XYZ file of C-alpha atoms in Angstrom:
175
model
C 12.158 10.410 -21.114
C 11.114 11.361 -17.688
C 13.844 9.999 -14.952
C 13.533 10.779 -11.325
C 14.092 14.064 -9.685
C 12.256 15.505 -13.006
C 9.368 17.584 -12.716
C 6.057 15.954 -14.547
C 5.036 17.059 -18.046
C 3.164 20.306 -18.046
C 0.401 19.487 -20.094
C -3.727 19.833 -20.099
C -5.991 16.897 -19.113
C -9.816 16.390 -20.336
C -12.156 15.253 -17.585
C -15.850 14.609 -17.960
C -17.697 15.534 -15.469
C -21.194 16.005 -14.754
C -22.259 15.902 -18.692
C -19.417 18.889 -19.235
C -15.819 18.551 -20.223
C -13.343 20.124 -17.537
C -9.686 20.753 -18.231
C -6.939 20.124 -15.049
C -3.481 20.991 -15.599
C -0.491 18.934 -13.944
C -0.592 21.592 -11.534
C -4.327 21.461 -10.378
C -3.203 17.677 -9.690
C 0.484 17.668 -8.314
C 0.966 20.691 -7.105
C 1.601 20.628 -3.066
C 0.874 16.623 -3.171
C 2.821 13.419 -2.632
C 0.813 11.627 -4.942
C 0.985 7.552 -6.742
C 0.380 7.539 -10.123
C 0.335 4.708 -12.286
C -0.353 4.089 -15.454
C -1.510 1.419 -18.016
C -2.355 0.024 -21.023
C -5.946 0.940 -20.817
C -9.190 0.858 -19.574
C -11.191 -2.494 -18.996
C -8.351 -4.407 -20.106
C -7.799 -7.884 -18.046
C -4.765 -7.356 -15.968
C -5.694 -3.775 -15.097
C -9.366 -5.037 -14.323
C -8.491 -7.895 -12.113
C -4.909 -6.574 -10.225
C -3.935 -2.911 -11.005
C -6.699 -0.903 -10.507
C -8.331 -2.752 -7.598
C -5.499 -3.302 -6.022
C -4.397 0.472 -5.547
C -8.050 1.161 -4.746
C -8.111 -1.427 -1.739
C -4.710 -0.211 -0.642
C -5.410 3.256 -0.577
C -6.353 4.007 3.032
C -2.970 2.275 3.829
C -1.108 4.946 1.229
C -2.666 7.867 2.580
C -1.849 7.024 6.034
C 1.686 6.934 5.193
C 0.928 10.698 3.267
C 0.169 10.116 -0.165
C -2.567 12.585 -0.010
C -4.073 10.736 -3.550
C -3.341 7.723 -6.254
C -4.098 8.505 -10.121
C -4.740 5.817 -12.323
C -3.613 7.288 -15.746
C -4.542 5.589 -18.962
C -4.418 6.675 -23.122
C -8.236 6.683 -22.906
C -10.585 9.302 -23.285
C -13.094 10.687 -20.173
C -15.944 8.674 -21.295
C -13.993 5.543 -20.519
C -11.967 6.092 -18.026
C -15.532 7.152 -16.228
C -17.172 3.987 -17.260
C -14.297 1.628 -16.228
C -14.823 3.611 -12.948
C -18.404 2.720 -12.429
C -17.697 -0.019 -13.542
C -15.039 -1.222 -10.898
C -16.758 0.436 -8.101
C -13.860 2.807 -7.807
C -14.441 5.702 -5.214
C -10.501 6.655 -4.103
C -8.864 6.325 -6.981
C -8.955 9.265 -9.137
C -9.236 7.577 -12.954
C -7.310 10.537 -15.130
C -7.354 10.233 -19.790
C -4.459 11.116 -21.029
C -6.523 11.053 -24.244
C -4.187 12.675 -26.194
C -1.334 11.094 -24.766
C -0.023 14.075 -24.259
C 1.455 13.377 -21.110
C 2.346 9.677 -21.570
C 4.355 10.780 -24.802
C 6.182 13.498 -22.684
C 6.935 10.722 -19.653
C 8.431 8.819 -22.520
C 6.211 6.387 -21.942
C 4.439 5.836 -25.058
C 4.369 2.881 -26.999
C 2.737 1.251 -30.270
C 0.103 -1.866 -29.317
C -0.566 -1.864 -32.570
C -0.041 -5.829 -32.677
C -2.882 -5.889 -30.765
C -5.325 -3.218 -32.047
C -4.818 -0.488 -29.436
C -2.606 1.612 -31.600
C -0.770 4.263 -28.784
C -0.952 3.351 -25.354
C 0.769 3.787 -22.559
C 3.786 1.343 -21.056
C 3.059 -0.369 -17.285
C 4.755 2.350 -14.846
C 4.212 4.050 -11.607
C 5.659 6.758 -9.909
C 5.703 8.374 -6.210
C 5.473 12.304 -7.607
C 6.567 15.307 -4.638
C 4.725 18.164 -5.644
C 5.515 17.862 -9.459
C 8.820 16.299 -9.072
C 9.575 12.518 -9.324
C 10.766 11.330 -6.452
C 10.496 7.208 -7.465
C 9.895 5.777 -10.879
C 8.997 2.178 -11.265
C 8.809 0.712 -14.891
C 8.110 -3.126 -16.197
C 10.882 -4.314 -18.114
C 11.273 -4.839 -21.689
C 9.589 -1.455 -22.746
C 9.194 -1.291 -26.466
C 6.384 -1.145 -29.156
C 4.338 -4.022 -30.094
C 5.773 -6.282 -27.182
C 4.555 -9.486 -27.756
C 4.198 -9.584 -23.340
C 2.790 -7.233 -21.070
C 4.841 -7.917 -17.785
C 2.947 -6.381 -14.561
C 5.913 -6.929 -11.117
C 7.856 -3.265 -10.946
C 4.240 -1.480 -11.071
C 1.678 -3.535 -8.677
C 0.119 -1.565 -5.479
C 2.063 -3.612 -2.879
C 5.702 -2.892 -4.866
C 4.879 0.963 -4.488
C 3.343 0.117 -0.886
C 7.035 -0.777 -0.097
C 8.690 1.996 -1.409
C 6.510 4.549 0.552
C 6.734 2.679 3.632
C 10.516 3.354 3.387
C 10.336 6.691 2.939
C 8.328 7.400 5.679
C 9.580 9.685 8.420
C 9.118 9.215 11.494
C 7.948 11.782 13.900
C 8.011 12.574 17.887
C 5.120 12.120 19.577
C 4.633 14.679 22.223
């Protein structure tokens, strides 16, 4: 499992974009960036419809003028839905990234079985603040573990993370 001061999983992400499929590495999107990234069950589902998702999206002026220079919404879902859930939820800042392999969820340690509930492998509720590659913060719900019969959302909402940058803020001289 992935603890802070760790550097992300190297893996390869599939994007679609503009009717083609586009490969970004974990370097194309942490590489020289102080970036939010959380992640989630998946796509369309109620609690990351109604409070997740729209939350960091109407919150993300406020992060990137305290230097997050982006927020990625990561989900076990392929392009095709993370694109739709987009449209979808009128997201424009938010970059929407499938881990459709799970490839990096599994290498966060992050995966788990929703099989109780017909997802099969998804990913568990958790955020981090990431400093070019490295984590600097991780925030997890509690009570991690397959087929949870709950789906606790407190560590991982926008304003928790909000806090955490706000702290870590430094402050500079004005001239």
């Amino acid at each position: 499992m992935r603890r802070e001061q760790y550097q992300v999983p190297q893996v390869e992400f599939v994007f679609r974009e503009n009717g083609e499929f586009v490969n970004r590495t974990t370097a194309d999107l942490f590489d020289g960036k102080r970036v939010v990234i959380f992640s989630l069950p998946g796509a369309f589902t109620p609690t990351c419809s109604a409070y997740q998702l729209p939350g960091f999206e109407e919150k993300y002026d406020e992060f990137a003028s305290l230097g997050i220079d982006a927020i990625y919404c990561l989900a076990v879902n392929d392009g095709f839905v993370m694109n739709a859930w987009a449209k979808d939820q009128g997201i424009e800042k938010v970059t929407l990234v499938p881990d459709g392999n799970a490839y990096f969820t599994r290498s966060m340690g992050q995966l788990v079985l929703k099989s109780n509930l017909g997802f099969g492998e998804r990913s568990w509720r958790y955020a981090a603040v990431v400093d070019n590659g490295i984590i600097e913060k991780l925030f997890e719900e509690p009570g991690k573990s397959d087929n949870a019969a709950d789906d606790p959302y407190g560590e991982t909402t926008p304003e928790v993370v909000l806090e955490y940058v706000k702290s870590t803020v430094r402050e500079t001289a004005s001239v």
